[in-house]
Every structure is written in structure tokens, then in C-alpha cells.
Amino acid sequence: EAGVTQFPSHSVIEKGQTVTLRCDPISGHDNLYWYRRVMGKEIKFLLHFVKESKQDESGMPNNRFLAERTGGTYSTLKVQPAELEDSGVYFCASSQELAPKRNYEQYFGPGTRLTVT
Amino acid sequence: AQKVTQAQTEISVVEKEDVTLDCVYETRDTTYYLFWYKQPPSGELVFLIRRNSFDEQNEISGRYSWNFQKSTSSFNFTITASQVVDSAVYFCALSEAGGFTRPRDNTDKLIFGTGTRLQVFP
């Protein structure tokens, strides 16, 4: 079974440009999460999709970030315009269920390292 | 407030030594879930274990063991006879499920600690 995949693995852009990150969850997983780790800090939650609906977007830093999950399959996270502080590693995770049901563990992708110069 | 603290930023050991990674959490909920993830040099986060707040039984999986103590709000992780392949960053995480104080908000968002980098030298 394929795991969570993310594209690209690394992106270097200039301040003010736009970048779109993509996440393909594990097939059949309705829950999809985005997280971000800024250098040396903890991994922070950004938002949670259940199928194509945004369940919780309380962690989105500002309106320069736009996440979509059309059709409830893959998701994109667009940053427009990018700022220096957006640099970090963006992780995507998916899970089959929510706790306390079984199979609520979140499985993570390898992350996209975003560098804004 | 919800918080996960991993006070050890970096630990270095020599192969075959035992090592314990500490995790202390704060939560207002009576029902919650705890996790450990491993991040090897390749970058992905690998799920290791989950624990719910009602189950304080310690768990052992091969060389890995976990000690969950609600009285001290800790969920420590021990690697016995460490190996070079154990070198990675380890993250402890908390997920709240609601409880008597507030209804469940139908999200399992994880609250992570800052991670502990473990280096095992041959």
C-alpha cells in the first residue's frame, strides 16, 4: 500500500512568489491534515480536511495560505505571496478514522521543504 | 492549555546503551491520546505508538518500551540496547478528544513537542 506522498520535496522561491504544495493521502483515508515545522520549533497543525470539507482550519497563519481538497482525494496548499517566515517543512498526514474508532493514527508524508529567499 | 514538552533537545549515546526520551504533556481533557513518531534522516514521520488516556498499561515492542504515567503527565520512551539505526529525531504528540468540559470538536489535530534528536554512535 502506498504511503502519503508529497510534491515537491523541496522548493526554493523568492519572497512575493507563489508556491503550491501537493499531498496525496493514503487511498481510502478521509482525513487529511497539514502541519508545518519552522526551523527548530515544534510541528504545528495548520488544518484538517474530512473528505473535501475543511473540518478545522484554526492553525492557518493568515489569508496568504489557501488549502483545497477537491473531490476529497489529493490536497493542495498554496502560499501567495510567500514571505520569508513561511520557510519550513510542510507535512501532510492522513488517517482512516477519528479517535476513538480504530485506525485513527495519522500517517505522515516525507514533507516539502520550502525555502523563501 | 494543551502543551507537549520534550526537554531533551539532543541525546548522544554509544551503541548498546539504553536511552530514555522524556515527554511531559498538559491537557484540560479527561480523554486524550498520546503518540510517538520517529523522523529518520530521510525526513518522513514514522508512527511508533498510540496510547489513550484510559490505558496506563506500559507497552513493550522489541527494544522499544513506553511508560505512561497519568500522575506525572508523562509518556516516556525507552530504547534498550540502542543501535545506530535508531538515530533520528523523536517527537511526542498529544491529541485531545474532548470530555466533560467541552464537546468533541471532531478533529484529531496533533500537538507536538519540539522533538529530541538521538544520535547513536558505533
mmCIF file of C-alpha atoms in Angstrom:
data_model
loop_
_atom_site.group_PDB
_atom_site.id
_atom_site.type_symbol
_atom_site.label_atom_id
_atom_site.label_comp_id
_atom_site.label_asym_id
_atom_site.label_seq_id
_atom_site.Cartn_x
_atom_site.Cartn_y
_atom_site.Cartn_z
ATOM 1 C CA GLU A 1 0.000 0.000 0.000
ATOM 2 C CA ALA A 2 1.406 3.378 -0.990
ATOM 3 C CA GLY A 3 2.028 5.847 1.799
ATOM 4 C CA VAL A 4 1.352 9.550 1.904
ATOM 5 C CA THR A 5 3.218 11.323 -0.863
ATOM 6 C CA GLN A 6 4.098 14.970 -1.171
ATOM 7 C CA PHE A 7 5.344 17.045 -4.050
ATOM 8 C CA PRO A 8 7.727 18.735 -4.447
ATOM 9 C CA SER A 9 10.234 17.503 -1.915
ATOM 10 C CA HIS A 10 11.977 20.847 -1.920
ATOM 11 C CA SER A 11 11.036 24.266 -3.242
ATOM 12 C CA VAL A 12 13.092 27.437 -3.279
ATOM 13 C CA ILE A 13 11.244 30.614 -4.198
ATOM 14 C CA GLU A 14 11.709 34.332 -3.823
ATOM 15 C CA LYS A 15 9.683 36.462 -1.497
ATOM 16 C CA GLY A 16 6.476 37.525 -3.191
ATOM 17 C CA GLN A 17 6.219 34.487 -5.428
ATOM 18 C CA THR A 18 3.561 31.819 -5.284
ATOM 19 C CA VAL A 19 4.106 28.172 -4.436
ATOM 20 C CA THR A 20 1.704 25.252 -4.455
ATOM 21 C CA LEU A 21 2.364 22.135 -2.435
ATOM 22 C CA ARG A 22 0.589 18.898 -3.136
ATOM 23 C CA CYS A 23 -0.313 15.974 -0.910
ATOM 24 C CA ASP A 24 -1.683 12.595 -1.925
ATOM 25 C CA PRO A 25 -3.060 10.758 1.109
ATOM 26 C CA ILE A 26 -3.257 7.034 1.566
ATOM 27 C CA SER A 27 -6.085 5.677 -0.554
ATOM 28 C CA GLY A 28 -9.327 5.474 1.404
ATOM 29 C CA HIS A 29 -8.283 7.924 4.101
ATOM 30 C CA ASP A 30 -10.966 10.551 4.553
ATOM 31 C CA ASN A 31 -8.956 12.654 6.985
ATOM 32 C CA LEU A 32 -6.150 14.785 5.652
ATOM 33 C CA TYR A 33 -4.026 17.124 7.745
ATOM 34 C CA TRP A 34 -1.445 19.786 7.003
ATOM 35 C CA TYR A 35 1.275 20.634 9.507
ATOM 36 C CA ARG A 36 4.307 22.884 9.378
ATOM 37 C CA ARG A 37 7.623 22.866 11.146
ATOM 38 C CA VAL A 38 9.545 26.106 11.204
ATOM 39 C CA MET A 39 13.265 25.705 11.833
ATOM 40 C CA GLY A 40 13.980 24.341 15.298
ATOM 41 C CA LYS A 41 10.432 24.669 16.530
ATOM 42 C CA GLU A 42 7.639 22.213 17.067
ATOM 43 C CA ILE A 43 5.492 20.809 14.323
ATOM 44 C CA LYS A 44 2.297 22.857 14.224
ATOM 45 C CA PHE A 45 -1.127 21.984 12.954
ATOM 46 C CA LEU A 46 -2.463 24.009 10.047
ATOM 47 C CA LEU A 47 -5.737 22.421 9.015
ATOM 48 C CA HIS A 48 -7.810 19.280 8.768
ATOM 49 C CA PHE A 49 -9.995 18.063 5.890
ATOM 50 C CA VAL A 50 -12.674 15.448 6.165
ATOM 51 C CA LYS A 51 -13.117 14.385 2.578
ATOM 52 C CA GLU A 52 -13.411 17.669 0.723
ATOM 53 C CA SER A 53 -14.627 19.740 3.675
ATOM 54 C CA LYS A 54 -12.455 21.826 5.950
ATOM 55 C CA GLN A 55 -13.123 20.484 9.433
ATOM 56 C CA ASP A 56 -10.690 22.711 11.276
ATOM 57 C CA GLU A 57 -8.532 25.467 9.837
ATOM 58 C CA SER A 58 -7.664 27.137 13.109
ATOM 59 C CA GLY A 59 -3.942 26.725 12.527
ATOM 60 C CA MET A 60 -3.730 28.547 9.213
ATOM 61 C CA PRO A 61 -1.419 31.505 9.847
ATOM 62 C CA ASN A 62 -3.110 34.065 7.592
ATOM 63 C CA ASN A 63 -5.029 34.533 4.371
ATOM 64 C CA ARG A 64 -1.923 34.081 2.250
ATOM 65 C CA PHE A 65 -2.426 30.359 2.749
ATOM 66 C CA LEU A 66 -5.128 28.554 0.806
ATOM 67 C CA ALA A 67 -5.803 24.843 1.074
ATOM 68 C CA GLU A 68 -8.079 22.814 -1.129
ATOM 69 C CA ARG A 69 -9.084 19.220 -1.458
ATOM 70 C CA THR A 70 -11.263 18.948 -4.481
ATOM 71 C CA GLY A 71 -13.064 15.626 -4.791
ATOM 72 C CA GLY A 72 -11.790 14.517 -1.436
ATOM 73 C CA THR A 73 -8.621 12.966 -2.799
ATOM 74 C CA TYR A 74 -5.382 14.914 -3.039
ATOM 75 C CA SER A 75 -4.918 18.298 -1.440
ATOM 76 C CA THR A 76 -3.023 21.417 -2.372
ATOM 77 C CA LEU A 77 -1.662 24.145 -0.151
ATOM 78 C CA LYS A 78 -0.945 27.411 -1.900
ATOM 79 C CA VAL A 79 1.100 30.210 -0.405
ATOM 80 C CA GLN A 80 0.581 33.531 -2.149
ATOM 81 C CA PRO A 81 2.538 35.743 -1.841
ATOM 82 C CA ALA A 82 5.259 33.904 0.052
ATOM 83 C CA GLU A 83 7.110 35.654 2.860
ATOM 84 C CA LEU A 84 10.434 34.812 4.485
ATOM 85 C CA GLU A 85 8.741 33.480 7.621
ATOM 86 C CA ASP A 86 6.892 30.883 5.569
ATOM 87 C CA SER A 87 10.103 28.884 5.224
ATOM 88 C CA GLY A 88 9.931 25.497 6.849
ATOM 89 C CA VAL A 89 8.916 21.916 6.266
ATOM 90 C CA TYR A 90 5.288 21.301 5.393
ATOM 91 C CA PHE A 91 3.983 17.896 6.331
ATOM 92 C CA CYS A 92 0.832 16.212 5.200
ATOM 93 C CA ALA A 93 -0.793 13.365 7.089
ATOM 94 C CA SER A 94 -3.833 11.186 6.593
ATOM 95 C CA SER A 95 -5.915 8.880 8.736
ATOM 96 C CA GLN A 96 -8.734 6.494 8.072
ATOM 97 C CA GLU A 97 -10.843 7.331 11.108
ATOM 98 C CA LEU A 98 -11.049 9.691 14.059
ATOM 99 C CA ALA A 99 -10.480 8.518 17.604
ATOM 100 C CA PRO A 100 -11.837 6.570 19.421
ATOM 101 C CA LYS A 101 -12.553 4.424 16.401
ATOM 102 C CA ARG A 102 -9.841 2.065 15.297
ATOM 103 C CA ASN A 103 -7.256 3.152 12.725
ATOM 104 C CA TYR A 104 -7.103 6.774 13.844
ATOM 105 C CA GLU A 105 -3.340 7.017 13.631
ATOM 106 C CA GLN A 106 -2.073 9.704 11.322
ATOM 107 C CA TYR A 107 0.440 8.624 8.715
ATOM 108 C CA PHE A 108 2.774 11.301 7.525
ATOM 109 C CA GLY A 109 4.383 12.073 4.228
ATOM 110 C CA PRO A 110 8.069 12.993 3.821
ATOM 111 C CA GLY A 111 7.317 16.693 3.854
ATOM 112 C CA THR A 112 8.046 19.551 1.481
ATOM 113 C CA ARG A 113 10.919 21.793 2.462
ATOM 114 C CA LEU A 114 10.036 25.338 1.471
ATOM 115 C CA THR A 115 12.730 27.974 1.389
ATOM 116 C CA VAL A 116 11.721 31.573 0.764
ATOM 117 C CA THR A 117 14.638 33.880 -0.068
ATOM 118 C CA ALA B 1 -3.716 24.900 27.725
ATOM 119 C CA GLN B 2 -2.536 21.953 25.694
ATOM 120 C CA LYS B 3 1.175 21.521 25.536
ATOM 121 C CA VAL B 4 3.812 18.853 25.000
ATOM 122 C CA THR B 5 7.290 19.325 26.408
ATOM 123 C CA GLN B 6 10.333 17.380 25.350
ATOM 124 C CA ALA B 7 13.018 18.916 27.498
ATOM 125 C CA GLN B 8 15.879 16.961 25.946
ATOM 126 C CA THR B 9 16.939 18.691 22.771
ATOM 127 C CA GLU B 10 19.670 16.243 21.872
ATOM 128 C CA ILE B 11 20.967 12.993 23.324
ATOM 129 C CA SER B 12 24.098 11.125 22.311
ATOM 130 C CA VAL B 13 24.778 7.558 23.309
ATOM 131 C CA VAL B 14 27.058 4.755 22.293
ATOM 132 C CA GLU B 15 25.603 1.676 20.682
ATOM 133 C CA LYS B 16 24.079 -0.857 23.090
ATOM 134 C CA GLU B 17 23.359 1.754 25.737
ATOM 135 C CA ASP B 18 19.795 2.176 26.943
ATOM 136 C CA VAL B 19 18.266 5.600 26.452
ATOM 137 C CA THR B 20 15.045 7.220 27.679
ATOM 138 C CA LEU B 21 13.349 10.084 25.894
ATOM 139 C CA ASP B 22 11.144 12.181 28.131
ATOM 140 C CA CYS B 23 7.729 13.583 27.277
ATOM 141 C CA VAL B 24 5.532 15.653 29.568
ATOM 142 C CA TYR B 25 2.115 16.843 28.469
ATOM 143 C CA GLU B 26 -0.560 19.258 29.628
ATOM 144 C CA THR B 27 -4.227 18.953 28.795
ATOM 145 C CA ARG B 28 -7.546 20.031 30.243
ATOM 146 C CA ASP B 29 -9.350 16.994 28.839
ATOM 147 C CA THR B 30 -10.061 13.724 30.576
ATOM 148 C CA THR B 31 -9.917 11.827 27.304
ATOM 149 C CA TYR B 32 -6.849 12.241 25.170
ATOM 150 C CA TYR B 33 -4.373 10.320 23.067
ATOM 151 C CA LEU B 34 -0.612 10.254 23.086
ATOM 152 C CA PHE B 35 1.742 9.333 20.279
ATOM 153 C CA TRP B 36 5.388 8.905 19.467
ATOM 154 C CA TYR B 37 6.782 9.465 15.997
ATOM 155 C CA LYS B 38 10.271 8.902 14.634
ATOM 156 C CA GLN B 39 11.807 11.130 11.989
ATOM 157 C CA PRO B 40 14.819 9.426 10.399
ATOM 158 C CA PRO B 41 17.249 11.363 8.181
ATOM 159 C CA SER B 42 15.020 10.667 5.174
ATOM 160 C CA GLY B 43 12.526 13.122 6.652
ATOM 161 C CA GLU B 44 9.214 11.341 6.948
ATOM 162 C CA LEU B 45 7.483 10.949 10.290
ATOM 163 C CA VAL B 46 7.077 7.297 11.190
ATOM 164 C CA PHE B 47 4.293 6.354 13.568
ATOM 165 C CA LEU B 48 5.553 4.314 16.535
ATOM 166 C CA ILE B 49 2.802 4.061 19.110
ATOM 167 C CA ARG B 50 -0.500 5.484 20.301
ATOM 168 C CA ARG B 51 -1.955 5.444 23.789
ATOM 169 C CA ASN B 52 -5.326 6.567 25.084
ATOM 170 C CA SER B 53 -5.746 8.194 28.463
ATOM 171 C CA PHE B 54 -7.695 5.277 29.894
ATOM 172 C CA ASP B 55 -4.964 2.776 29.302
ATOM 173 C CA GLU B 56 -1.988 3.229 31.577
ATOM 174 C CA GLN B 57 -0.550 -0.157 30.870
ATOM 175 C CA ASN B 58 3.040 0.086 29.755
ATOM 176 C CA GLU B 59 3.913 -1.334 26.385
ATOM 177 C CA ILE B 60 6.925 -3.122 25.016
ATOM 178 C CA SER B 61 7.671 -3.699 21.367
ATOM 179 C CA GLY B 62 11.011 -5.333 20.791
ATOM 180 C CA ARG B 63 13.685 -2.932 22.013
ATOM 181 C CA TYR B 64 11.138 -0.140 22.455
ATOM 182 C CA SER B 65 9.084 0.431 25.577
ATOM 183 C CA TRP B 66 6.786 3.176 26.723
ATOM 184 C CA ASN B 67 5.939 4.270 30.249
ATOM 185 C CA PHE B 68 2.674 6.187 30.575
ATOM 186 C CA GLN B 69 2.026 7.788 33.968
ATOM 187 C CA LYS B 70 -1.024 9.995 34.343
ATOM 188 C CA SER B 71 0.002 11.053 37.841
ATOM 189 C CA THR B 72 3.013 12.873 36.434
ATOM 190 C CA SER B 73 1.534 13.566 32.959
ATOM 191 C CA SER B 74 4.412 11.782 31.333
ATOM 192 C CA PHE B 75 4.753 9.383 28.435
ATOM 193 C CA ASN B 76 8.401 8.387 28.273
ATOM 194 C CA PHE B 77 10.021 6.274 25.608
ATOM 195 C CA THR B 78 12.923 3.916 26.257
ATOM 196 C CA ILE B 79 15.127 2.254 23.682
ATOM 197 C CA THR B 80 17.022 -0.726 25.056
ATOM 198 C CA ALA B 81 20.371 -1.683 23.568
ATOM 199 C CA SER B 82 20.355 1.229 21.139
ATOM 200 C CA GLN B 83 21.595 0.800 17.598
ATOM 201 C CA VAL B 84 22.959 3.224 15.040
ATOM 202 C CA VAL B 85 19.717 2.867 13.053
ATOM 203 C CA ASP B 86 17.861 4.385 15.998
ATOM 204 C CA SER B 87 19.488 7.726 15.249
ATOM 205 C CA ALA B 88 16.642 10.090 14.427
ATOM 206 C CA VAL B 89 14.516 12.882 15.810
ATOM 207 C CA TYR B 90 11.720 11.587 18.015
ATOM 208 C CA PHE B 91 8.502 13.508 18.523
ATOM 209 C CA CYS B 92 5.916 13.082 21.229
ATOM 210 C CA ALA B 93 2.400 14.305 20.401
ATOM 211 C CA LEU B 94 -0.972 14.793 22.061
ATOM 212 C CA SER B 95 -4.460 14.721 20.614
ATOM 213 C CA GLU B 96 -7.484 15.803 22.603
ATOM 214 C CA ALA B 97 -10.834 14.130 22.221
ATOM 215 C CA GLY B 98 -13.000 16.393 24.322
ATOM 216 C CA GLY B 99 -14.555 15.276 27.543
ATOM 217 C CA PHE B 100 -16.840 16.500 30.246
ATOM 218 C CA THR B 101 -15.666 20.072 29.930
ATOM 219 C CA ARG B 102 -16.414 20.552 26.269
ATOM 220 C CA PRO B 103 -17.874 18.591 23.382
ATOM 221 C CA ARG B 104 -15.670 16.814 20.970
ATOM 222 C CA ASP B 105 -14.664 19.011 18.092
ATOM 223 C CA ASN B 106 -14.252 16.160 15.612
ATOM 224 C CA THR B 107 -10.649 16.709 14.833
ATOM 225 C CA ASP B 108 -7.629 14.735 15.891
ATOM 226 C CA LYS B 109 -5.126 17.506 15.344
ATOM 227 C CA LEU B 110 -1.829 16.664 16.940
ATOM 228 C CA ILE B 111 0.055 18.910 19.317
ATOM 229 C CA PHE B 112 3.729 18.128 19.056
ATOM 230 C CA GLY B 113 6.718 18.628 21.273
ATOM 231 C CA THR B 114 9.858 20.162 19.833
ATOM 232 C CA GLY B 115 11.460 16.767 19.349
ATOM 233 C CA THR B 116 14.553 15.061 20.733
ATOM 234 C CA ARG B 117 17.441 14.328 18.411
ATOM 235 C CA LEU B 118 19.002 10.992 19.281
ATOM 236 C CA GLN B 119 22.452 10.160 17.981
ATOM 237 C CA VAL B 120 23.719 6.658 18.473
ATOM 238 C CA PHE B 121 27.420 6.233 17.826
ATOM 239 C CA PRO B 122 29.020 2.905 16.933
#
